Coordinates of C-alpha atoms and ligand atoms in Angstrom, one line a residue:
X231 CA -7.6 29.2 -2.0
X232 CA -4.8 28.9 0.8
X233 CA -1.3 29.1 1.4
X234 CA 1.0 27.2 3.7
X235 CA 3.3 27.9 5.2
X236 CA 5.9 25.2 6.6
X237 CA 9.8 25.7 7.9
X238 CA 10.8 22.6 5.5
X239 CA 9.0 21.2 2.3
X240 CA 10.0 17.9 1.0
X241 CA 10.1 18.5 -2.9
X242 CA 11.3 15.6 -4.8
X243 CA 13.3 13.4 -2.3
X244 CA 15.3 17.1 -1.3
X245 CA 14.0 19.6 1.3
X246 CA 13.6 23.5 0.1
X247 CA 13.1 25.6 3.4
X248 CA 11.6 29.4 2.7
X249 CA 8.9 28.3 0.5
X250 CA 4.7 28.0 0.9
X251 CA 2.4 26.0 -0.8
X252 CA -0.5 27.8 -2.7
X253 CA -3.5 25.5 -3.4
X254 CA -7.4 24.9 -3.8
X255 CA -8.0 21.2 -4.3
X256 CA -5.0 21.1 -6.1
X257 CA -1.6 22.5 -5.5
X258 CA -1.3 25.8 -7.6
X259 CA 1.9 27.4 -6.9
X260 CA 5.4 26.9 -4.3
X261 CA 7.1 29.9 -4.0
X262 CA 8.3 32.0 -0.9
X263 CA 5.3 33.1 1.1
X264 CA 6.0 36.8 0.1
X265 CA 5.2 36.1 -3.2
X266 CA 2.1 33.8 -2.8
X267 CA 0.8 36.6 -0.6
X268 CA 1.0 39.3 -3.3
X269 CA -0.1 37.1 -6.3
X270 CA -2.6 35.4 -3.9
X271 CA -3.9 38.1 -2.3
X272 CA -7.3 37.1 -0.8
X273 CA -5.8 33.7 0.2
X274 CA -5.9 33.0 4.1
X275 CA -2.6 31.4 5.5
X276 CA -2.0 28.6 7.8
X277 CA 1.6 29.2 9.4
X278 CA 2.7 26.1 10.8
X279 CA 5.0 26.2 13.9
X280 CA 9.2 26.0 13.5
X281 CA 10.3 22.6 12.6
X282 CA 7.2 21.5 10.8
X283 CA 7.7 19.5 7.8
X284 CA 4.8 19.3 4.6
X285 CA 5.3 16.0 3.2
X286 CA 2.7 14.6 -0.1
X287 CA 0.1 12.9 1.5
X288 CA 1.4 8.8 2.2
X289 CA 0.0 6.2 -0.1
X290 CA -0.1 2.6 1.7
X291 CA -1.1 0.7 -1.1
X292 CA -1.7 -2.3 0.3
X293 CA -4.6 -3.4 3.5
X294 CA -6.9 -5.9 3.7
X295 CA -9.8 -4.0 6.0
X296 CA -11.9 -6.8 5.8
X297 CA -9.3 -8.6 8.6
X298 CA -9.5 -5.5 10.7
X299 CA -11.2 -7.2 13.8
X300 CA -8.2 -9.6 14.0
X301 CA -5.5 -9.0 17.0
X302 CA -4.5 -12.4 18.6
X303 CA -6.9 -14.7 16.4
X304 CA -4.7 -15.6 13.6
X305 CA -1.8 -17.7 14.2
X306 CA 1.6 -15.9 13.7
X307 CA 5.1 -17.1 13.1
X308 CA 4.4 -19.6 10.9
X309 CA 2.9 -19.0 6.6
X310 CA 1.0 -22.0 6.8
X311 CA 0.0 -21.8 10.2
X312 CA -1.0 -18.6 9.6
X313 CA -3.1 -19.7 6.4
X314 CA -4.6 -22.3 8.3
X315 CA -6.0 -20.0 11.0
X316 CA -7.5 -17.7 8.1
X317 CA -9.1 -20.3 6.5
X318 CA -10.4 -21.4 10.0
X319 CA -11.6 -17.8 11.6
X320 CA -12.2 -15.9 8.2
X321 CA -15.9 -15.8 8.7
X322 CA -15.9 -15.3 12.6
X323 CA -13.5 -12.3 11.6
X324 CA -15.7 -11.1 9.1
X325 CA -18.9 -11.5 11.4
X326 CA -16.7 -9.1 13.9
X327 CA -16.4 -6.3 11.1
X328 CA -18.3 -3.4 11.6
X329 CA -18.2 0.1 9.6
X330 CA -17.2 1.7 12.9
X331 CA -13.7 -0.5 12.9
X332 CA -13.2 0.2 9.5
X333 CA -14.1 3.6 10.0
X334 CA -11.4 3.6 12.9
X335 CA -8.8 1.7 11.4
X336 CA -8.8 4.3 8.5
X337 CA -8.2 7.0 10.7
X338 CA -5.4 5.2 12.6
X339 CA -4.0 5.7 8.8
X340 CA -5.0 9.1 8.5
X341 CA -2.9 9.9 11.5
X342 CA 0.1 8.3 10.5
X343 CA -0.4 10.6 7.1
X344 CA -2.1 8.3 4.9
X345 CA -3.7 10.2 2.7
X346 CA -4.4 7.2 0.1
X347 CA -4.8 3.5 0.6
X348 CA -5.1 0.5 -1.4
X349 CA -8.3 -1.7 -0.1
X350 CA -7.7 -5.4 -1.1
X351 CA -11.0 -7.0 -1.1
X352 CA -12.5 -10.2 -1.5
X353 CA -16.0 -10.4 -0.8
X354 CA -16.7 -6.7 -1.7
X355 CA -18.3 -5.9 2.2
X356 CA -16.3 -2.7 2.6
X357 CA -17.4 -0.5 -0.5
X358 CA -20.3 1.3 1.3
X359 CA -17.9 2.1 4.1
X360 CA -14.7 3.5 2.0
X361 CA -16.7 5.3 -0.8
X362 CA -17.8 7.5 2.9
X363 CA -14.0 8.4 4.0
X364 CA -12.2 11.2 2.9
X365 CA -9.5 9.3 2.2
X366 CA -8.4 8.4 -1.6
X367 CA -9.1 4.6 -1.7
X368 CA -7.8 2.5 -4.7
X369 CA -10.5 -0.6 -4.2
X370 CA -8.9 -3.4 -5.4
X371 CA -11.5 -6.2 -6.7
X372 CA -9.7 -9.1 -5.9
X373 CA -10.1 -12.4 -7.2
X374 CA -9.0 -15.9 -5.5
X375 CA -9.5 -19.6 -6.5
X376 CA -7.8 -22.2 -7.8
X377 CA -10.1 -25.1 -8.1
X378 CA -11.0 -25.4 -12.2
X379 CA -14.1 -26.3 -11.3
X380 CA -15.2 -22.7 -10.0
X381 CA -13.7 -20.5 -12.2
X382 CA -16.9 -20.0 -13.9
X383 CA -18.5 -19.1 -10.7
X384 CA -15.6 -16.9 -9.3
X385 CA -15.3 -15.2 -12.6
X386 CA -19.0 -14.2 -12.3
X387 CA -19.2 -13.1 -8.8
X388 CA -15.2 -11.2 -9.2
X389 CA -17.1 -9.5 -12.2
X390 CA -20.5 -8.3 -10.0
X391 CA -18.2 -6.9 -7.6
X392 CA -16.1 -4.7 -10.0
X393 CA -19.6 -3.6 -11.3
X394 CA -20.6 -2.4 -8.1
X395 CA -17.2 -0.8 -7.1
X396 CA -17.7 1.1 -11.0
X397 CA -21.0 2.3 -10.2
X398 CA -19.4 3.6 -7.1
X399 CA -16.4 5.4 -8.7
X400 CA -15.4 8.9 -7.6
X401 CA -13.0 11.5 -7.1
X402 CA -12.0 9.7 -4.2
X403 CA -12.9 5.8 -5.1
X404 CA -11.3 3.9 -7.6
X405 CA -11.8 1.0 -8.7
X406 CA -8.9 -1.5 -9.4
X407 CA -8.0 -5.2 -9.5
X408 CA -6.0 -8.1 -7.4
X409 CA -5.1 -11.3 -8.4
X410 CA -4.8 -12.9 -5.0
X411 CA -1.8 -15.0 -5.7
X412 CA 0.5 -17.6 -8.1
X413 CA -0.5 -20.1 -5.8
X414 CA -4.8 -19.6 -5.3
X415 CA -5.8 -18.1 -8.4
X416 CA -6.3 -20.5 -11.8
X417 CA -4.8 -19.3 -14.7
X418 CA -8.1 -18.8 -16.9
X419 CA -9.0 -16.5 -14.2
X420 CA -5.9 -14.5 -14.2
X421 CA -6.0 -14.3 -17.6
X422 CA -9.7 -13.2 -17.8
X423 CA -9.2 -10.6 -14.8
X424 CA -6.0 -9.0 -16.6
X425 CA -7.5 -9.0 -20.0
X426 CA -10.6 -6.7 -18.2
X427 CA -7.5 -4.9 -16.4
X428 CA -6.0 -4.0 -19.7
X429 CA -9.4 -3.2 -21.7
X430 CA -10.6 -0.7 -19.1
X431 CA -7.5 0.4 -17.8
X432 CA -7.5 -0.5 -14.4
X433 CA -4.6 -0.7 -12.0
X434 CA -3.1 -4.4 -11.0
X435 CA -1.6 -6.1 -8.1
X436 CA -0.9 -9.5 -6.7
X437 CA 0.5 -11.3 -4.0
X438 CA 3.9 -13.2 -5.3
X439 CA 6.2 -15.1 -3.2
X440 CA 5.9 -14.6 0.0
X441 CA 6.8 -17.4 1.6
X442 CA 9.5 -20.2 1.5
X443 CA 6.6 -22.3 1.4
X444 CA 5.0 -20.3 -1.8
X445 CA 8.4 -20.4 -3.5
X446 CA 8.8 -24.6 -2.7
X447 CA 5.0 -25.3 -4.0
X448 CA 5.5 -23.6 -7.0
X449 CA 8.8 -24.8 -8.0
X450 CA 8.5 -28.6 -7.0
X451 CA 4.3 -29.2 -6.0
X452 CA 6.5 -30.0 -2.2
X453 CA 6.4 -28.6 1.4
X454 CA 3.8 -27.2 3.6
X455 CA 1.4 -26.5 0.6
X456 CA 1.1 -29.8 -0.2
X457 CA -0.6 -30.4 3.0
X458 CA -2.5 -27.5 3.0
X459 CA -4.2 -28.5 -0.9
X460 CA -4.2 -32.1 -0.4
X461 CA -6.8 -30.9 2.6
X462 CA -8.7 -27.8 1.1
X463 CA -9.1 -28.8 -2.3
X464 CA -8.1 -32.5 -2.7
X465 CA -4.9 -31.3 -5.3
X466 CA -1.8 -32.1 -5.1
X467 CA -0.4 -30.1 -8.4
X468 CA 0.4 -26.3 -8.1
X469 CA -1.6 -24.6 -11.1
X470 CA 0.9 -21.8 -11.5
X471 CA 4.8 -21.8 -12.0
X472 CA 6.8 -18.9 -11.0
X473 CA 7.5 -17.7 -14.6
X474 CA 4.0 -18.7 -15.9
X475 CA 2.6 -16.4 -13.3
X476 CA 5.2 -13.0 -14.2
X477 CA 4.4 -13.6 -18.0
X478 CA 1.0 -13.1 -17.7
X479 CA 1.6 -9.9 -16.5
X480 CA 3.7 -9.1 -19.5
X481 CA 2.5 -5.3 -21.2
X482 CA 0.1 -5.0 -17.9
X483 CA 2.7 -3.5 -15.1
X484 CA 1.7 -4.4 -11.6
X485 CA 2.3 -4.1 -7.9
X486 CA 3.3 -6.8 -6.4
X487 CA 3.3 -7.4 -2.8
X488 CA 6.1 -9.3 -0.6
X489 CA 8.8 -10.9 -2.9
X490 CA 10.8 -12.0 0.3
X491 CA 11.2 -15.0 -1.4
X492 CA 11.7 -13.8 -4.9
X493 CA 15.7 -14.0 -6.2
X494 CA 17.9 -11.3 -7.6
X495 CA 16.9 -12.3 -11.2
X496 CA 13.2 -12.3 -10.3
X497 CA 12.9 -9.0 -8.6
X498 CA 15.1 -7.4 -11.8
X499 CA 12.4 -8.5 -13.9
X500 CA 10.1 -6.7 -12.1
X501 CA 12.3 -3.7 -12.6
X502 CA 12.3 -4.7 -16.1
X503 CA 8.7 -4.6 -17.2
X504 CA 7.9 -1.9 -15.1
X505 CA 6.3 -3.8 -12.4
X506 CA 6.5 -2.1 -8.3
X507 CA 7.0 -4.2 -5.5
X508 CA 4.9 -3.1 -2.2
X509 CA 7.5 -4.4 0.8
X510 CA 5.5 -5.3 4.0
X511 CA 8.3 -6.0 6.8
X512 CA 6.3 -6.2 9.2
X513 CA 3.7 -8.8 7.9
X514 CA 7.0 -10.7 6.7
X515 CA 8.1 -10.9 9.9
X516 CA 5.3 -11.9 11.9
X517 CA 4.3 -14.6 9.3
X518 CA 7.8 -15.9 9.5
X519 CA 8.5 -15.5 5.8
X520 CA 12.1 -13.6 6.3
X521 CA 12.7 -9.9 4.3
X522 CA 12.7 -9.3 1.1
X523 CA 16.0 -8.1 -1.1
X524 CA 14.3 -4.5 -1.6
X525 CA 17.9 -3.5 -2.4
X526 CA 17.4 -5.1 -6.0
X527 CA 14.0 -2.9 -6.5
X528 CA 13.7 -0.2 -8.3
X529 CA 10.0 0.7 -7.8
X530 CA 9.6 -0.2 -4.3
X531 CA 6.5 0.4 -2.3
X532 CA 5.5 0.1 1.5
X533 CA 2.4 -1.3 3.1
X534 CA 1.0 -2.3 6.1
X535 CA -0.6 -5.2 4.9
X536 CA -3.8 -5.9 7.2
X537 CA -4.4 -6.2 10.7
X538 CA -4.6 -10.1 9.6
X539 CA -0.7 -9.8 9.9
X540 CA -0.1 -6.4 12.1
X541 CA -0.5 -4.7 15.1
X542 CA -1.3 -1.2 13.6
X543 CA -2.4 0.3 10.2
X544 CA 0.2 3.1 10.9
X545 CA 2.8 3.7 8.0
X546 CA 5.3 5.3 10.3
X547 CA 5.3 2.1 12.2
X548 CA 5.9 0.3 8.9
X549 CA 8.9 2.5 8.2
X550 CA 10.9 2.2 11.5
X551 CA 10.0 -1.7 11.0
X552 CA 12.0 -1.4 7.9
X553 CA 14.8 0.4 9.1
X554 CA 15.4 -1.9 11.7
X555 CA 14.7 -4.8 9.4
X556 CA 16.9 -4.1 7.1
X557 CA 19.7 -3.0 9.6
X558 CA 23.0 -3.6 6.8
X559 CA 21.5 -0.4 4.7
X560 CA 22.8 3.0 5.0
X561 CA 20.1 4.2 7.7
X562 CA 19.5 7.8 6.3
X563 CA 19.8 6.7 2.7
X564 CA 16.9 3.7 3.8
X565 CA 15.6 6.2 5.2
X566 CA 14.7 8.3 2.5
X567 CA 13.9 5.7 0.4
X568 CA 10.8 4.8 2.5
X569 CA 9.7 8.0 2.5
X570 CA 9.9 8.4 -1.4
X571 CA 8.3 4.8 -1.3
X572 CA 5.3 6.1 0.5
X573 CA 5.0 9.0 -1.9
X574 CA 6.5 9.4 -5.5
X575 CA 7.1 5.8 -6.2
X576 CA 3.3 4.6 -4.8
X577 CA 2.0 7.6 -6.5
X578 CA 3.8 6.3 -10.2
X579 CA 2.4 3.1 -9.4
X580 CA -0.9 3.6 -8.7
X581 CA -1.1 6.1 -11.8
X582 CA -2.2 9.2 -9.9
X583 CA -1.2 12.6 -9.7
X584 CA -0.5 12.5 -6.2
X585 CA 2.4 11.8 -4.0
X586 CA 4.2 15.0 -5.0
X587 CA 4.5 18.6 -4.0
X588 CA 4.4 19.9 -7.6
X589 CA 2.0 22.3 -9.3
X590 CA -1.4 20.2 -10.5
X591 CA -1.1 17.2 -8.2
X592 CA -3.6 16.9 -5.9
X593 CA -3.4 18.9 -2.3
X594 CA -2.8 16.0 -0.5
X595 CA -0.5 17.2 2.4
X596 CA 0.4 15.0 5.6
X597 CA 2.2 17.7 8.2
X598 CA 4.6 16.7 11.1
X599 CA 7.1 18.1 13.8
X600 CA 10.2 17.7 14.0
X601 CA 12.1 17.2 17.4
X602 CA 13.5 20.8 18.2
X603 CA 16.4 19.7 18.6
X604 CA 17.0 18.7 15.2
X605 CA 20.5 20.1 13.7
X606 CA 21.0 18.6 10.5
X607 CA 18.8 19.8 8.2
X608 CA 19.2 17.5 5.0
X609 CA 16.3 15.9 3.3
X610 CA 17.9 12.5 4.4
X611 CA 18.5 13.5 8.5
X612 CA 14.8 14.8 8.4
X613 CA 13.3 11.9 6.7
X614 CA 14.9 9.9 9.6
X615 CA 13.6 12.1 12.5
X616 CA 10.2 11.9 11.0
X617 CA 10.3 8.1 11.1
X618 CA 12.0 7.7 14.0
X619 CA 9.8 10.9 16.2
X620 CA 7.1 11.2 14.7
X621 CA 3.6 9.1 15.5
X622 CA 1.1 11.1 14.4
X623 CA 0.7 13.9 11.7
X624 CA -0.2 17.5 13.1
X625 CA -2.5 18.2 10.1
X626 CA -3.3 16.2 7.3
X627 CA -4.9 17.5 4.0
X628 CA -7.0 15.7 1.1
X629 CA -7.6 17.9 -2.0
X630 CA -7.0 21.1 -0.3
X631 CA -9.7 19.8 2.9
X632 CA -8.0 19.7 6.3
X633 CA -9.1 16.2 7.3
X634 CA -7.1 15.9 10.4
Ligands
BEZ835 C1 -7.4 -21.6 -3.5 O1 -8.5 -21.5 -4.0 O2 -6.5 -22.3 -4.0 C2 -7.1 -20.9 -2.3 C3 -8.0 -20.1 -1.7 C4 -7.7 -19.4 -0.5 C5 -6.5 -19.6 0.1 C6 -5.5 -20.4 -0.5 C7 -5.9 -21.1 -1.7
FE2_836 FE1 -1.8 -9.0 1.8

């Protein structure tokens, strides 16, 4: 049993000053540190120094670590370019993984305060390696293929992998599934996967509309897909539409990731049946896909994406991405929201008592310092200075461990 003791504590999108946390693995009691010291009286206490603030842990619920050896292979600027290169260097890439990189790569999170992540994985080569970390990973299953052809196959192999990821389940692994995308996954499979996904209760997300070349595929079988299927796979029919691929998700509330090129009307449905959206500005910017209308979301998520299409796996650097991104926003309001985006609303999401500083939820603490200069002490001024000063955590905490 501990206390902590921090000058500001960011409870539920406000900051309380004059209050300590009390915890073992999971967060037992905020009150002023006088008090915690007389109910808690064997407890030891870590002071942390003026202008420290104790955020939840971060949640970047969206990576693909099985693209971590990429920096200047893939092809940026460009969606189908990009996809191109992938299809080209995936298995050099994959030959270049090693657990050490992914081992690395997850601590470049943990410094940022990631204190949960969201694995996307397609060939199921990283399991051994996250169900080692400390950190919480959601190990999404994923399944991708369009061709009718193979669905029997792919449904096989996707189903082997969740297996495997189920066997590995713990306190700190759990297993989940991703539908790659409207555009690469045939709809017997998506129905299949999210009947499985409803049956055992497994959390969902999916790629959708990333691109202008996603969006022009889909709604008229033109553009830079059409080149891209009439050489992989010999089609020249998308096997999705737009609506076709929401519906399925109908009673089954997801995270999606991207929606730059989703419309007003689309992203409201989202809101509607209780779907997320996990905003990536920086992925959106280097694949040249434009940014998404997160002013229509009401569950909105951040992620990094994976080194596929970024520099770093750090969620700060996500953050100030967005803030400059999206540079017609209110900045401290924006500000805020990313924060509570990395927390709260990634922790509703995912289904997870995490992602809040509230008795029962998980000790999951990321810790930073604030410039000491700092004058304005709102929740909205701090969450600003810790996006815009801060690069790495002071001390970060999983169930109560310091990790970090
Ligand atoms: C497909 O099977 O359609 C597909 C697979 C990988 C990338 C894009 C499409
Ligand atoms: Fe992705």
């Amino acid at each position: 049993m501990r206390i902590i003791s921090c000058q500001y504590i960011f409870i539920e999108g406000k900051i309380v000053k004059n209050q300590a946390v009390a915890f073992d693995k999971k967060i037992l009691k905020i009150a002023p540190l006088n008090e915690l010291k007389q109910e808690f009286d064997s407890a030891e206490i870590i002071t942390f120094p003026k202008g420290c603030v104790l955020y939840p842990g971060f949640i970047n619920p969206h990576v693909h670590l099985e693209f971590s050896a990429n920096r200047a292979t893939l092809n940026y600027g460009d969606f189908i370019e990009w996809l191109n290169s992938v299809i080209e260097y995936r298995e050099e890439l994959v030959d270049r993984l090693d657990e050490d990189l992914i081992k690395f790569k997850a601590q470049e999170m943990l410094k940022s305060g990631v204190t949960t992540f969201g694995a996307i994985s397609s060939f199921g080569a990283e399991l051994e390696v996250c169900r080692k970390l400390k950190q919480r990973v959601i190990y999404f299953n994923e399944i991708i293929g369009s061709n009718p052809a193979a669905v029997d196959a792919l449904f096989a192999d996707f189903k082997n992998r969740l297996e495997t990821s189920q066997k590995a389940k713990s306190s700190t692994l759990i297993p989940a599934v991703a539908i790659h995308s409207p555009y690469s996954v045939h709809p017997i499979l998506i129905r299949e996967v999210l009947k499985i996904a409803k049956e055992q209760n497994l959390t969902v997300t999916a790629h959708f509309l990333e691109s202008q070349a996603e969006r022009e595929w889909l709604e008229n079988g033109t553009g830079g897909f059409l080149d891209f299927f009439i050489n992989f796979s010999n089609t020249t029919k998308p096997i999705n539409t737009i609506e076709g691929f929401l519906n399925a998700f109908n009673g089954c509330p997801a995270l999606f990731t991207h929606g730059v090129q989703a419309t007003k009307e689309e992203l409201e449905t989202l809101n509607k049946n209780g779907h997320s959206l996990i905003h990536c500005p920086r992925s959106n910017r280097l694949l040249g896909c434009g940014r998404a209308q997160i002013e229509y979301v009401d569950n909105l998520l951040l992620g990094t994406d994976g080194l596929s299409s970024n520099y770093s796996l750090s969620i700060l650097e996500e953050m100030r991405a967005a803030l400059m991104m999206h540079h017609k926003a209110d900045l401290k309001k924006l500000a805020l929201k990313l924060i509570n985006a990395a927390t709260q609303n990634a922790a509703n999401a995912l289904n997870l008592n995490i992602g809040k500083i509230e008795p029962n939820y998980h000790a999951d603490f990321a810790i930073f310092k604030l410039p000491n200069d700092l004058k304005d002490e709102s929740a909205e001024n701090i969450a600003l200075h810790t996006i815009l000063n801060c690069n790495s955590a002071q001390a970060v905490y999983i169930d109560g461990e310091e990790i970090f």
